[in-house]
Tab-separated table of C-alpha atoms in Angstrom:
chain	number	residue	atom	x	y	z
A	1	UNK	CA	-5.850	33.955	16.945
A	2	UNK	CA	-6.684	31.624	14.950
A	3	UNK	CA	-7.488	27.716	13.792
A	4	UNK	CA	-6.487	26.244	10.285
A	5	UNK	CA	-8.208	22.809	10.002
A	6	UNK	CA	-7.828	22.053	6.633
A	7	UNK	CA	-5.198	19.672	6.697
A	8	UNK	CA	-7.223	17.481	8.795
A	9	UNK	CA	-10.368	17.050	6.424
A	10	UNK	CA	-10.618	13.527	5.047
A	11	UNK	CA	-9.844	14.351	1.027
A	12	UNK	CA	-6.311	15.702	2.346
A	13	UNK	CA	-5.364	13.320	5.525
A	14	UNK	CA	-5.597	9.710	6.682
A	15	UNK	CA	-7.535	9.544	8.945
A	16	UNK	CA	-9.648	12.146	8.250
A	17	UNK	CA	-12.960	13.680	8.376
A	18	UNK	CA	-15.130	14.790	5.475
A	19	UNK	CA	-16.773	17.828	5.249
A	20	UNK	CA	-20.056	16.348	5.381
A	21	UNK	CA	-18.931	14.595	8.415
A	22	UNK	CA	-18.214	17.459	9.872
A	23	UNK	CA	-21.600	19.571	9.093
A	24	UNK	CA	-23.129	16.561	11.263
A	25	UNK	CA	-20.701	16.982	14.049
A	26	UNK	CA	-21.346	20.605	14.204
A	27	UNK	CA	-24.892	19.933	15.205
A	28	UNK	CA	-23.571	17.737	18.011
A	29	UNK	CA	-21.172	20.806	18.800
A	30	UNK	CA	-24.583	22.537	19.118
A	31	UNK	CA	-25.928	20.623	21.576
A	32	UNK	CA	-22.588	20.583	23.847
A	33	UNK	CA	-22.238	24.046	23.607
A	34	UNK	CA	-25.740	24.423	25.423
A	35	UNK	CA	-24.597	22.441	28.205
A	36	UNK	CA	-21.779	23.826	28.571
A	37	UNK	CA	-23.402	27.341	28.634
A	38	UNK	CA	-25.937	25.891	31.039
A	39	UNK	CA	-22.825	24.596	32.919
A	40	UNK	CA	-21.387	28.104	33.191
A	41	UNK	CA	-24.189	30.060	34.266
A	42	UNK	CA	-24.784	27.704	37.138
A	43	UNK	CA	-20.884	27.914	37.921
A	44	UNK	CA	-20.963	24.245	37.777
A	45	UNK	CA	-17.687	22.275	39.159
A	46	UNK	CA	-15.453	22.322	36.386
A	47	UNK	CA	-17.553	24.331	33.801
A	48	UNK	CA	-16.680	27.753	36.137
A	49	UNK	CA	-13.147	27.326	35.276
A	50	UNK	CA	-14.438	28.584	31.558
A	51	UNK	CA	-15.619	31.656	33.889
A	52	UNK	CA	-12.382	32.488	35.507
A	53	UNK	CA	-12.125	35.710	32.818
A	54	UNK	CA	-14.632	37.328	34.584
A	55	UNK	CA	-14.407	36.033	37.882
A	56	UNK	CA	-10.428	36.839	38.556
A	57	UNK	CA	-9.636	39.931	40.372
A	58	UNK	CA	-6.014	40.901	39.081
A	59	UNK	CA	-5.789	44.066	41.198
A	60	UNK	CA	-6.879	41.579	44.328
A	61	UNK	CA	-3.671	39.363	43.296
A	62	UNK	CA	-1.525	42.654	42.802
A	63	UNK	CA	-2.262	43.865	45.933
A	64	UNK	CA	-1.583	40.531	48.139
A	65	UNK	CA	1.644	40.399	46.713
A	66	UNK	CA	2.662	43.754	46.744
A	67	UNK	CA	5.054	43.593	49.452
A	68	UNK	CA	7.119	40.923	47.695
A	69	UNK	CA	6.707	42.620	43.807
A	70	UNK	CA	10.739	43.706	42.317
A	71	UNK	CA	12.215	40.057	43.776
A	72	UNK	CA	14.628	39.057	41.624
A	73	UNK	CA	13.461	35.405	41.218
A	74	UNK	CA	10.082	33.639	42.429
A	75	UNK	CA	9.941	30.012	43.003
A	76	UNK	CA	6.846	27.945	42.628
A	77	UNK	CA	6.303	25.183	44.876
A	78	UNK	CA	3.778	23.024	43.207
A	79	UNK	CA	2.530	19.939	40.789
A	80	UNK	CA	0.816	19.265	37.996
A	81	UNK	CA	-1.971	21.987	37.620
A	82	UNK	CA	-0.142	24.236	40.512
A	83	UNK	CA	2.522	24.488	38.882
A	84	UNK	CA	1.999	24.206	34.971
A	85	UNK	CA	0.119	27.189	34.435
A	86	UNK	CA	2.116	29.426	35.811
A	87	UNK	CA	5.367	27.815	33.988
A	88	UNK	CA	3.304	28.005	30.531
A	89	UNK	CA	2.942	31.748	31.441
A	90	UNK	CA	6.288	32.897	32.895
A	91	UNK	CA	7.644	30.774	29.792
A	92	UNK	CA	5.757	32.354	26.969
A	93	UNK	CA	6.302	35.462	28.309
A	94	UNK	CA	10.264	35.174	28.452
A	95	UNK	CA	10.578	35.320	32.054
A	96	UNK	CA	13.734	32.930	32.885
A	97	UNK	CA	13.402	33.794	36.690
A	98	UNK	CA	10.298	31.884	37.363
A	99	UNK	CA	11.747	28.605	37.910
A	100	UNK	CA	9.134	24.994	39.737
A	101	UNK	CA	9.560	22.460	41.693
A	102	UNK	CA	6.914	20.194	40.181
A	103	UNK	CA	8.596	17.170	41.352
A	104	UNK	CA	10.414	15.530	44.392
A	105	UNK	CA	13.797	14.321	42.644
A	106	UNK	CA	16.099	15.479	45.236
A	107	UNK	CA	19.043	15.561	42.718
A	108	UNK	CA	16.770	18.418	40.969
A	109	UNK	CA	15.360	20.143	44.017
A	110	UNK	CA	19.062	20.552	45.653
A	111	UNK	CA	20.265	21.747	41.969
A	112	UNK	CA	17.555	24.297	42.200
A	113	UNK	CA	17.852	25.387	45.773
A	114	UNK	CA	21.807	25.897	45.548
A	115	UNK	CA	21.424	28.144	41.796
A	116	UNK	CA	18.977	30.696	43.691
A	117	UNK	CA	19.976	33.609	45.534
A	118	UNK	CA	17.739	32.843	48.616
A	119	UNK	CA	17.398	36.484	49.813
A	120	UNK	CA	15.810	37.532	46.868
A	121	UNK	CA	13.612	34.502	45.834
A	122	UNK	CA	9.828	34.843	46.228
A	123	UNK	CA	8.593	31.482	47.182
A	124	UNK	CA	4.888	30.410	45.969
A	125	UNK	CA	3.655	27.450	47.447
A	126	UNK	CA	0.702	26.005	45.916
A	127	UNK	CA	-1.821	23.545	46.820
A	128	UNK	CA	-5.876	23.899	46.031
A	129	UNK	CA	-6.320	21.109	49.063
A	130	UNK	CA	-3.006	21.953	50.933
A	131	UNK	CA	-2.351	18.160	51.354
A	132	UNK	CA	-0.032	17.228	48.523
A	133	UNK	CA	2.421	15.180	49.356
A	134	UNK	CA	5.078	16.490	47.007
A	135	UNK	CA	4.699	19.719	47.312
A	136	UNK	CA	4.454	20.016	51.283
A	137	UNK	CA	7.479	17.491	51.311
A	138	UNK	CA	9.058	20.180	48.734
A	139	UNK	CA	8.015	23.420	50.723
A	140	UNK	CA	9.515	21.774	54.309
A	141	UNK	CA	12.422	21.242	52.405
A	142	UNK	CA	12.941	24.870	50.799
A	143	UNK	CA	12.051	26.461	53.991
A	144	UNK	CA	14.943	24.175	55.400
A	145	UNK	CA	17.262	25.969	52.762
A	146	UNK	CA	16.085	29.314	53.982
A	147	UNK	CA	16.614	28.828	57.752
A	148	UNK	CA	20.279	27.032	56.868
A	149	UNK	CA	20.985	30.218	54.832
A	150	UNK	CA	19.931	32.510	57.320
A	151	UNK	CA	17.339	34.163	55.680
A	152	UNK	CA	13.370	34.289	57.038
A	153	UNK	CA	11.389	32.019	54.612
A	154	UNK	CA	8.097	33.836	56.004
A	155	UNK	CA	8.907	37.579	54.511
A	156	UNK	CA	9.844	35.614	51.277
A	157	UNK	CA	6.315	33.035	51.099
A	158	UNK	CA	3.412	33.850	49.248
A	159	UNK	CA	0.314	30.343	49.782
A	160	UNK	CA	-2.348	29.879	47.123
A	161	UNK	CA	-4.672	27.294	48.592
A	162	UNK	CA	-8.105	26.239	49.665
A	163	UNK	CA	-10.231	27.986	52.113
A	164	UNK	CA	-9.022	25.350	54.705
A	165	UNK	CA	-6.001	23.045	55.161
A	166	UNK	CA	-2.040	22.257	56.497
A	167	UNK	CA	-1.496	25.117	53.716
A	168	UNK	CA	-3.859	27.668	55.403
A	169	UNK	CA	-3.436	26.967	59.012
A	170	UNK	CA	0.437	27.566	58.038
A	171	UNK	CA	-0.456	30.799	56.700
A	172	UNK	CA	-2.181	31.934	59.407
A	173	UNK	CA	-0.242	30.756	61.851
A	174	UNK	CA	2.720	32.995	60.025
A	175	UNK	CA	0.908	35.777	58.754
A	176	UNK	CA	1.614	34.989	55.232
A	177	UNK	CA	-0.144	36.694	51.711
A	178	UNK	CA	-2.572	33.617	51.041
A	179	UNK	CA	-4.327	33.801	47.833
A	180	UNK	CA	-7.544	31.187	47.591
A	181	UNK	CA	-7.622	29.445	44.758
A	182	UNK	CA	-11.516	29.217	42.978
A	183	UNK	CA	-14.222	27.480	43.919
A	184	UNK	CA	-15.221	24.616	41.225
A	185	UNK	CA	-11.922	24.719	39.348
A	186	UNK	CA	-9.695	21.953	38.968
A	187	UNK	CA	-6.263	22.553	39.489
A	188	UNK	CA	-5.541	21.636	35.406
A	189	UNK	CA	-8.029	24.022	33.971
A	190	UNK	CA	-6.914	27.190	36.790
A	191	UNK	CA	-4.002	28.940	34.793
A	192	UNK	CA	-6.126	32.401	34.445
A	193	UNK	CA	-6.632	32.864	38.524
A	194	UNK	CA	-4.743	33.134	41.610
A	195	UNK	CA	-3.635	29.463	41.258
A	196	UNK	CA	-1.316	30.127	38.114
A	197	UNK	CA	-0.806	34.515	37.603
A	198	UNK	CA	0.962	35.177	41.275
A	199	UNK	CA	4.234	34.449	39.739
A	200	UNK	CA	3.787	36.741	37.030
A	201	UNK	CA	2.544	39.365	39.137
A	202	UNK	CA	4.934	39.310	41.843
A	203	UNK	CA	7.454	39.448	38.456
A	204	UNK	CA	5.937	42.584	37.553
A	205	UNK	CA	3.941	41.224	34.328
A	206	UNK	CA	0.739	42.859	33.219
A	207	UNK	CA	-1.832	39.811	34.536
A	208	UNK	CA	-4.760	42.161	33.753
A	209	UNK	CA	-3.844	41.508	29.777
A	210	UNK	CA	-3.762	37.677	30.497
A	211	UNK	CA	-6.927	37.505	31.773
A	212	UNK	CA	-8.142	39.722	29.386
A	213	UNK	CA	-6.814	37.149	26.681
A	214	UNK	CA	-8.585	34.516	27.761
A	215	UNK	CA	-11.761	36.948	28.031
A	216	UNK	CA	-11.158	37.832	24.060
A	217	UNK	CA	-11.553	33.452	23.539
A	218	UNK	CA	-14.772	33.457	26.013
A	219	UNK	CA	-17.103	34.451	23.436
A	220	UNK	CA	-18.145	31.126	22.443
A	221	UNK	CA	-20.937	30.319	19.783
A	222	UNK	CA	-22.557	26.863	19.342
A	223	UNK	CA	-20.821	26.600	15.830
A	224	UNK	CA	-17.657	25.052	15.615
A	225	UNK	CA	-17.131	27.101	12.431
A	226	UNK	CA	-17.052	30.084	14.598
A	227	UNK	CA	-15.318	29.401	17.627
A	228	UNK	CA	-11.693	28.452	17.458
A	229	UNK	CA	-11.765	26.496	20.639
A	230	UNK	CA	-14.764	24.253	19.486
A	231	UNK	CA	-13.040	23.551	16.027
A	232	UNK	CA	-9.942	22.204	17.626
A	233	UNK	CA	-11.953	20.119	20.539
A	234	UNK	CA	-14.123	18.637	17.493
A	235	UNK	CA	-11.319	17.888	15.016
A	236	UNK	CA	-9.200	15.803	18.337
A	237	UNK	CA	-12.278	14.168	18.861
A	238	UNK	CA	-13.311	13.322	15.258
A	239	UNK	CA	-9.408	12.534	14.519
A	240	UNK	CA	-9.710	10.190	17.519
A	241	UNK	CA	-12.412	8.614	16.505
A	242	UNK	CA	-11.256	7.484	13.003
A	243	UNK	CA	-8.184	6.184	14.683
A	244	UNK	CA	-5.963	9.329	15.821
A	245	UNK	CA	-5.103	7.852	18.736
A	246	UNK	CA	-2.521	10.463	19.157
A	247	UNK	CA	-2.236	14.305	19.906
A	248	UNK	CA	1.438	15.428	19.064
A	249	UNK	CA	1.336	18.891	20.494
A	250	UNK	CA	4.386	20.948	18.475
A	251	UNK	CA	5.156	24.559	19.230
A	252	UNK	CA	7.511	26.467	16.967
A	253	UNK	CA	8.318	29.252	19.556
A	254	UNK	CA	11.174	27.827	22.314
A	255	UNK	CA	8.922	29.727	24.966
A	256	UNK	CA	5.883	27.871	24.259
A	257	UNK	CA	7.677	24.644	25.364
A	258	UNK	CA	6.141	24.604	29.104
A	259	UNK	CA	2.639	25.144	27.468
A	260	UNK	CA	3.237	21.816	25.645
A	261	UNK	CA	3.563	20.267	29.004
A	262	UNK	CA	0.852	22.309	30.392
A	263	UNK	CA	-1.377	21.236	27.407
A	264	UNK	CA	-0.116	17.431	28.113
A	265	UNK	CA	-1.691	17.089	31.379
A	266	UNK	CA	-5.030	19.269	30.620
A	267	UNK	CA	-5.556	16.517	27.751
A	268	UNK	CA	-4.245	13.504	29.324
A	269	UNK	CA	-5.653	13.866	32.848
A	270	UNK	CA	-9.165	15.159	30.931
A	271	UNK	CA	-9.922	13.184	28.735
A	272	UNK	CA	-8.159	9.829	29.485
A	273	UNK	CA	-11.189	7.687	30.531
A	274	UNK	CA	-13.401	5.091	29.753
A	275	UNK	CA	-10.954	3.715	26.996
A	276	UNK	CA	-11.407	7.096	25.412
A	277	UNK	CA	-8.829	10.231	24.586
A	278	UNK	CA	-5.854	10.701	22.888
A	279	UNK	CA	-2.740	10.232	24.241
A	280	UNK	CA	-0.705	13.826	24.390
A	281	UNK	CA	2.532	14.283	23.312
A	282	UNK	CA	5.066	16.934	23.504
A	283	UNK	CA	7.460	18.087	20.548
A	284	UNK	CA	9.240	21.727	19.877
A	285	UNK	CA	9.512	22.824	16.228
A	286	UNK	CA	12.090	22.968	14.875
A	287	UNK	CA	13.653	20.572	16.901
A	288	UNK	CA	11.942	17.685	16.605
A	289	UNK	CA	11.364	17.985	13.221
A	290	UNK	CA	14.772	16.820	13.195
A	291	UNK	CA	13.569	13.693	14.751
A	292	UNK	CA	9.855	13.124	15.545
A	293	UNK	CA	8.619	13.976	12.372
A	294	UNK	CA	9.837	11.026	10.633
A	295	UNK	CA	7.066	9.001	12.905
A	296	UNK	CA	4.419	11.322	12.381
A	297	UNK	CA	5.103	11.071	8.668
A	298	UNK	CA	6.146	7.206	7.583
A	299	UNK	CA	4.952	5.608	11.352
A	300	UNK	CA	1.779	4.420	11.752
A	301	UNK	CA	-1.239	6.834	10.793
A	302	UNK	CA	-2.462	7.157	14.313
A	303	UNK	CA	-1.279	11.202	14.940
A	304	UNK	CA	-2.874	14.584	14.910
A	305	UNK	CA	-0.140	16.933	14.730
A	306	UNK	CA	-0.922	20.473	16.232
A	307	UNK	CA	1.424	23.094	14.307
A	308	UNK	CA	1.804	26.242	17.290
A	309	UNK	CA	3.440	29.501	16.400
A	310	UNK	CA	2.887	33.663	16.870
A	311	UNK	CA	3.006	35.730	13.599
A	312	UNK	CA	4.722	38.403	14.754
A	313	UNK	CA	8.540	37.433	15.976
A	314	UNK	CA	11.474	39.585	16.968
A	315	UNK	CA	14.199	39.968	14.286
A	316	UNK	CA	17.180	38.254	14.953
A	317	UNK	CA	19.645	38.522	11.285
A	318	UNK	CA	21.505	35.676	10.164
A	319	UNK	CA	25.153	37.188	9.079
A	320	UNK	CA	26.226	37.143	5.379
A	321	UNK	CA	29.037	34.884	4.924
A	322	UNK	CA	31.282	34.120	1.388
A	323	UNK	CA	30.796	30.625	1.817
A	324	UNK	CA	28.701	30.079	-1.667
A	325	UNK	CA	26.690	27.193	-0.082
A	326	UNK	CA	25.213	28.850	2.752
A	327	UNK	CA	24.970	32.703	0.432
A	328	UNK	CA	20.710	31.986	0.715
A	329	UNK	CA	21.300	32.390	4.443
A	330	UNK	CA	22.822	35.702	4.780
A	331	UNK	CA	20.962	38.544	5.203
A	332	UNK	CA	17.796	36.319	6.375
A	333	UNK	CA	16.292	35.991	9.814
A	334	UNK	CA	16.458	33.492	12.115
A	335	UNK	CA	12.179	33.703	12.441
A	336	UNK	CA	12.157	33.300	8.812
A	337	UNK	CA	13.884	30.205	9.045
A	338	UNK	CA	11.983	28.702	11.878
A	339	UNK	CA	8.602	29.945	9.507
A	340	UNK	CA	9.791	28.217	7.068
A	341	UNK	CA	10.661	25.229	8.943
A	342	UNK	CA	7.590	24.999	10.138
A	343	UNK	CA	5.887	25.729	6.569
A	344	UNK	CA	7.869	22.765	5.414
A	345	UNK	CA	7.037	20.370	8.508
A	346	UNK	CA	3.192	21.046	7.414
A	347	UNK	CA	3.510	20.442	3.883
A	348	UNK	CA	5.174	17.482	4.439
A	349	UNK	CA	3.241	15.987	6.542
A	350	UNK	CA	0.007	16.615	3.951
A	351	UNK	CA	2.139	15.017	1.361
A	352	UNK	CA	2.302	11.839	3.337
A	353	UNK	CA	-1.786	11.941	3.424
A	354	UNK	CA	-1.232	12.780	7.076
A	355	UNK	CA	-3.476	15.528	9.533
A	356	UNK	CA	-2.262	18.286	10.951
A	357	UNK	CA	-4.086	21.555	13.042
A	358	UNK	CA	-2.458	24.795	12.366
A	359	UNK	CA	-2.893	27.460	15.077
A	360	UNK	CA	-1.585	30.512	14.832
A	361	UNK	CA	-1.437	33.603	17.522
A	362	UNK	CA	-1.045	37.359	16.638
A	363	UNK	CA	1.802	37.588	19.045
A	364	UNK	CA	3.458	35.864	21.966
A	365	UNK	CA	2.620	38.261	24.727
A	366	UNK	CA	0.543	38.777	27.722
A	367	UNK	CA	-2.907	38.531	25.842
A	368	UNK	CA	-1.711	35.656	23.233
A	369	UNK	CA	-0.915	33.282	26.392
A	370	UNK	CA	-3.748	33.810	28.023
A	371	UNK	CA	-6.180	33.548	25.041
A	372	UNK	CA	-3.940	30.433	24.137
A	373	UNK	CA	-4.977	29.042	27.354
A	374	UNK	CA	-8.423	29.860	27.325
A	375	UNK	CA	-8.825	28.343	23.860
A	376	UNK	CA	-7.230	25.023	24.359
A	377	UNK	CA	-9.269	24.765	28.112
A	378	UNK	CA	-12.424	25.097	26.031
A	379	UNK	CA	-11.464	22.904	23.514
A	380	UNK	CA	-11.099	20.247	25.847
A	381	UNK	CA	-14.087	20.646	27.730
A	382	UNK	CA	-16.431	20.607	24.704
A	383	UNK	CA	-13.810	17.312	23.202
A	384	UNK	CA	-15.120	15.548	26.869
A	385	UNK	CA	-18.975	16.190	26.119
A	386	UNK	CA	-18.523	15.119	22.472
A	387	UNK	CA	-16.577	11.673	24.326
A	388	UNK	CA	-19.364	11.751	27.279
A	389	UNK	CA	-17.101	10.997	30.012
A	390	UNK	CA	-16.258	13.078	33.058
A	391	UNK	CA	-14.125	15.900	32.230
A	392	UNK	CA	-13.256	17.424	35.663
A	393	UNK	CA	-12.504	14.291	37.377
A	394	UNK	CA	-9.026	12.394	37.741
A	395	UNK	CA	-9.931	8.964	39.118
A	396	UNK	CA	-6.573	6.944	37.918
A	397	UNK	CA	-4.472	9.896	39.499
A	398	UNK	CA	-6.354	9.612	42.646
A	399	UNK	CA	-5.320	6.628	42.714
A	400	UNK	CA	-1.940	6.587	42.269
A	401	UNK	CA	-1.829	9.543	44.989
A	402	UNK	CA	-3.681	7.004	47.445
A	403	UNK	CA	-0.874	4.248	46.873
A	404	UNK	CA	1.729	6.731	47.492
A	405	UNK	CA	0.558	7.809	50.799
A	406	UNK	CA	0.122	4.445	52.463
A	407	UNK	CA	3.359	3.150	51.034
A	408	UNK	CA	4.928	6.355	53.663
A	409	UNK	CA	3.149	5.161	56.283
A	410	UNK	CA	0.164	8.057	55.606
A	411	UNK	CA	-2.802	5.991	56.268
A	412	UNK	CA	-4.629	2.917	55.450
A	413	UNK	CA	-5.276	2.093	51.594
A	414	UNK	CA	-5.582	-0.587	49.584
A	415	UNK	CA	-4.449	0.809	46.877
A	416	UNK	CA	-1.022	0.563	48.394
A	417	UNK	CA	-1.422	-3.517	49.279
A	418	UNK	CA	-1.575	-3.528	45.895
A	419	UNK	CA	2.047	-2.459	45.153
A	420	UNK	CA	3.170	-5.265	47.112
A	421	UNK	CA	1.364	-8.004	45.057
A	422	UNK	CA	3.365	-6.787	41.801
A	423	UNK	CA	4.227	-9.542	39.309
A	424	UNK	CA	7.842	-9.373	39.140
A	425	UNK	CA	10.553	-11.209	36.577
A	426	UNK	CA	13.748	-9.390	37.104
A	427	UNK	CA	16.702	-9.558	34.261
A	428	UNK	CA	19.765	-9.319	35.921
């Protein structure tokens, strides 16, 4: 794997960052790297997620869900960080039969529920507290489905959740496989442990060679000219900081599409404090370069662009045809197409004077998602020491969770008053 920043540096892009500029910020990269080395050996909340290489047991995940490995379809009963890594995985690994239920639109959940074959659906429910709202309303719902279709939810339902909880009295109150998730992670930075490979276990993927991507990225120096990881987290931040406001995150692989979502709330929910971060957005090459790349280009020069794609591609040729005007196509490949779309989408975007991050895997498979992973996790830990805010923490969404419950009669909490006393001017 690896990171092109040259698009990025201040005599090719507005903004920009000289090279000078970045010499200095390198010594500052320095300095966060020891802290976040200092972090790790401690196991520190939040730093031990950068751990989770070595501290991940794949034959201990193997094993729990042994009885349920060969089901035709798993379903993952989560949100946000529960459910995002193992979409990001099951997605860049092809795997179509790993479907979520990240949120609580019942229009989607009963679309969901009635397209699966119950009696061979693995359902993974996952909480790290085993209080969510959304996804115990969720779960009670598909075990509902199960009961009504007369099969027994409990020899389909594999937990991952804390050491106590509604989650893990419910497990062992059933007997269920109940994977913990790890101490000191938070749920957005747990993709490489129990939390986001069950899925693609129980789907019979090789988790070992995850892990062991993400232990290829874990060799971090204090040089961001040597670590990949550290050269994207201190570009976003420089970027930022001379007015790069925003992080367009654009794959040009169709099964890296979840990972842009996965990489939207690891960003967002990060680095989002204090006034501070870039805002995260999601785009699929070549798609929206059909569309979003005319704002990148000619809009305001606020946007990092981050370019996404594996080397290596299967072949897929494009027919011959008579048709004079489309003779340059035949006998191509569709992956030489979508390299040279996104070949062109670069270019174009350093005509315009505008920054862009190339990275670029050796292949999409087992050990290129997980050092993906790994690699943009790292880059946003050392981005949040360069910023000097709290990384691990998710205050605002805290928040918002706090509202929710007391407006459902779940407690006491001002935050919910505070609904009420909305300023409304309604357009009718």
């Amino acid at each position: 794997m690896q990171i092109d920043i040259g698009n990025a540096l201040a005599a090719e892009a507005r903004p920009g960052i000289s090279r000078d500029a970045l010499d200095r910020l390198d010594d500052r990269v320095a300095t966060c790297h020891d802290r976040i080395a200092s972090g790790r050996e401690a196991g520190e909340f939040g730093y031990a997620a950068l751990n989770l290489p070595e501290t991940t047991d794949p034959d201990a995940i193997t094993e729990a869900v042994s009885p349920l490995q060969g089901a035709e379809h798993v379903l993952v009963v989560g949100i946000g960080g529960s459910a995002l890594g193992a979409a990001t995985i099951a997605g860049a690994l092809g795997d179509s039969r790993v479907h979520t239920l990240d949120n609580v639109d019942p229009a989607h959940v009963s679309r969901v529920l009635e397209s699966l074959p119950l009696e061979d659906t693995v359902v993974n429910v996952v909480s790290c507290s085993g209080t969510t709202a959304e996804t115990l309303a969720n779960f009670l719902v598909v075990r509902e489905a199960y009961e009504e279709s007369g099969v027994d939810w409990t020899d389909r339902t594999v937990v991952t959740t804390g050491e106590s909880g509604p989650l893990r009295e419910l497990a062992d109150a059933h007997d269920l496989p109940a994977l913990r998730v790890p101490d000191g992670v938070p749920g957005r930075f747990s993709a490489l442990s129990t939390v986001g490979l069950v899925p693609a276990a129980i789907r019979g993927h090789d988790i070992e060679a995850v892990i062991d991507g993400g232990r290829r990225a874990a060799d971090l120096s204090g040089s961001l000219f040597e670590t990949p990881a550290y050269a994207y987290g201190a570009i976003a931040y420089a970027l930022d900081m001379r007015g790069a406001a925003v992080n367009a995150m654009m794959p040009y692989a169709e099964s890296l599409e979840p990972f842009a979502e996965w990489f939207a709330q690891l960003w967002a929910e990060s680095l989002g404090k204090d006034g501070l971060g870039q805002l995260p957005t999601r785009a699929l090459g070549a798609t929206d370069q059909h569309s979003q790349l005319q704002r990148y280009r000619a809009g305001p020069a606020n946007t990092l662009v981050t370019l996404v794609r594996p080397r290596e591609r299967p072949d897929r040729e494009i027919p011959a045809t008579d048709r004079e005007e489309l003779a340059y196509l035949g006998g191509t490949d569709l992956g030489d197409l979508l390299d040279a779309e996104f070949d062109a989408t670069e270019a174009s975007l350093a005509a315009a004077d505008r920054p862009s991050v190339r990275i670029e895997l050796d292949r999409l498979d087992e050990r290129g998602i997980g050092e993906l992973l790994y690699t943009m996790e790292t880059a946003c830990v050392l981005a949040g020491e360069l910023y000097g805010i709290e990384t691990f923490t998710q205050p605002a969404v805290e928040w918002g969770k706090r509202a929710a419950r007391g407006l459902l009669g779940g407690g006491e909490f001002a935050e919910a008053d505070a609904v009420a006393e909305k300023t409304e001017l309604v357009i009718e």
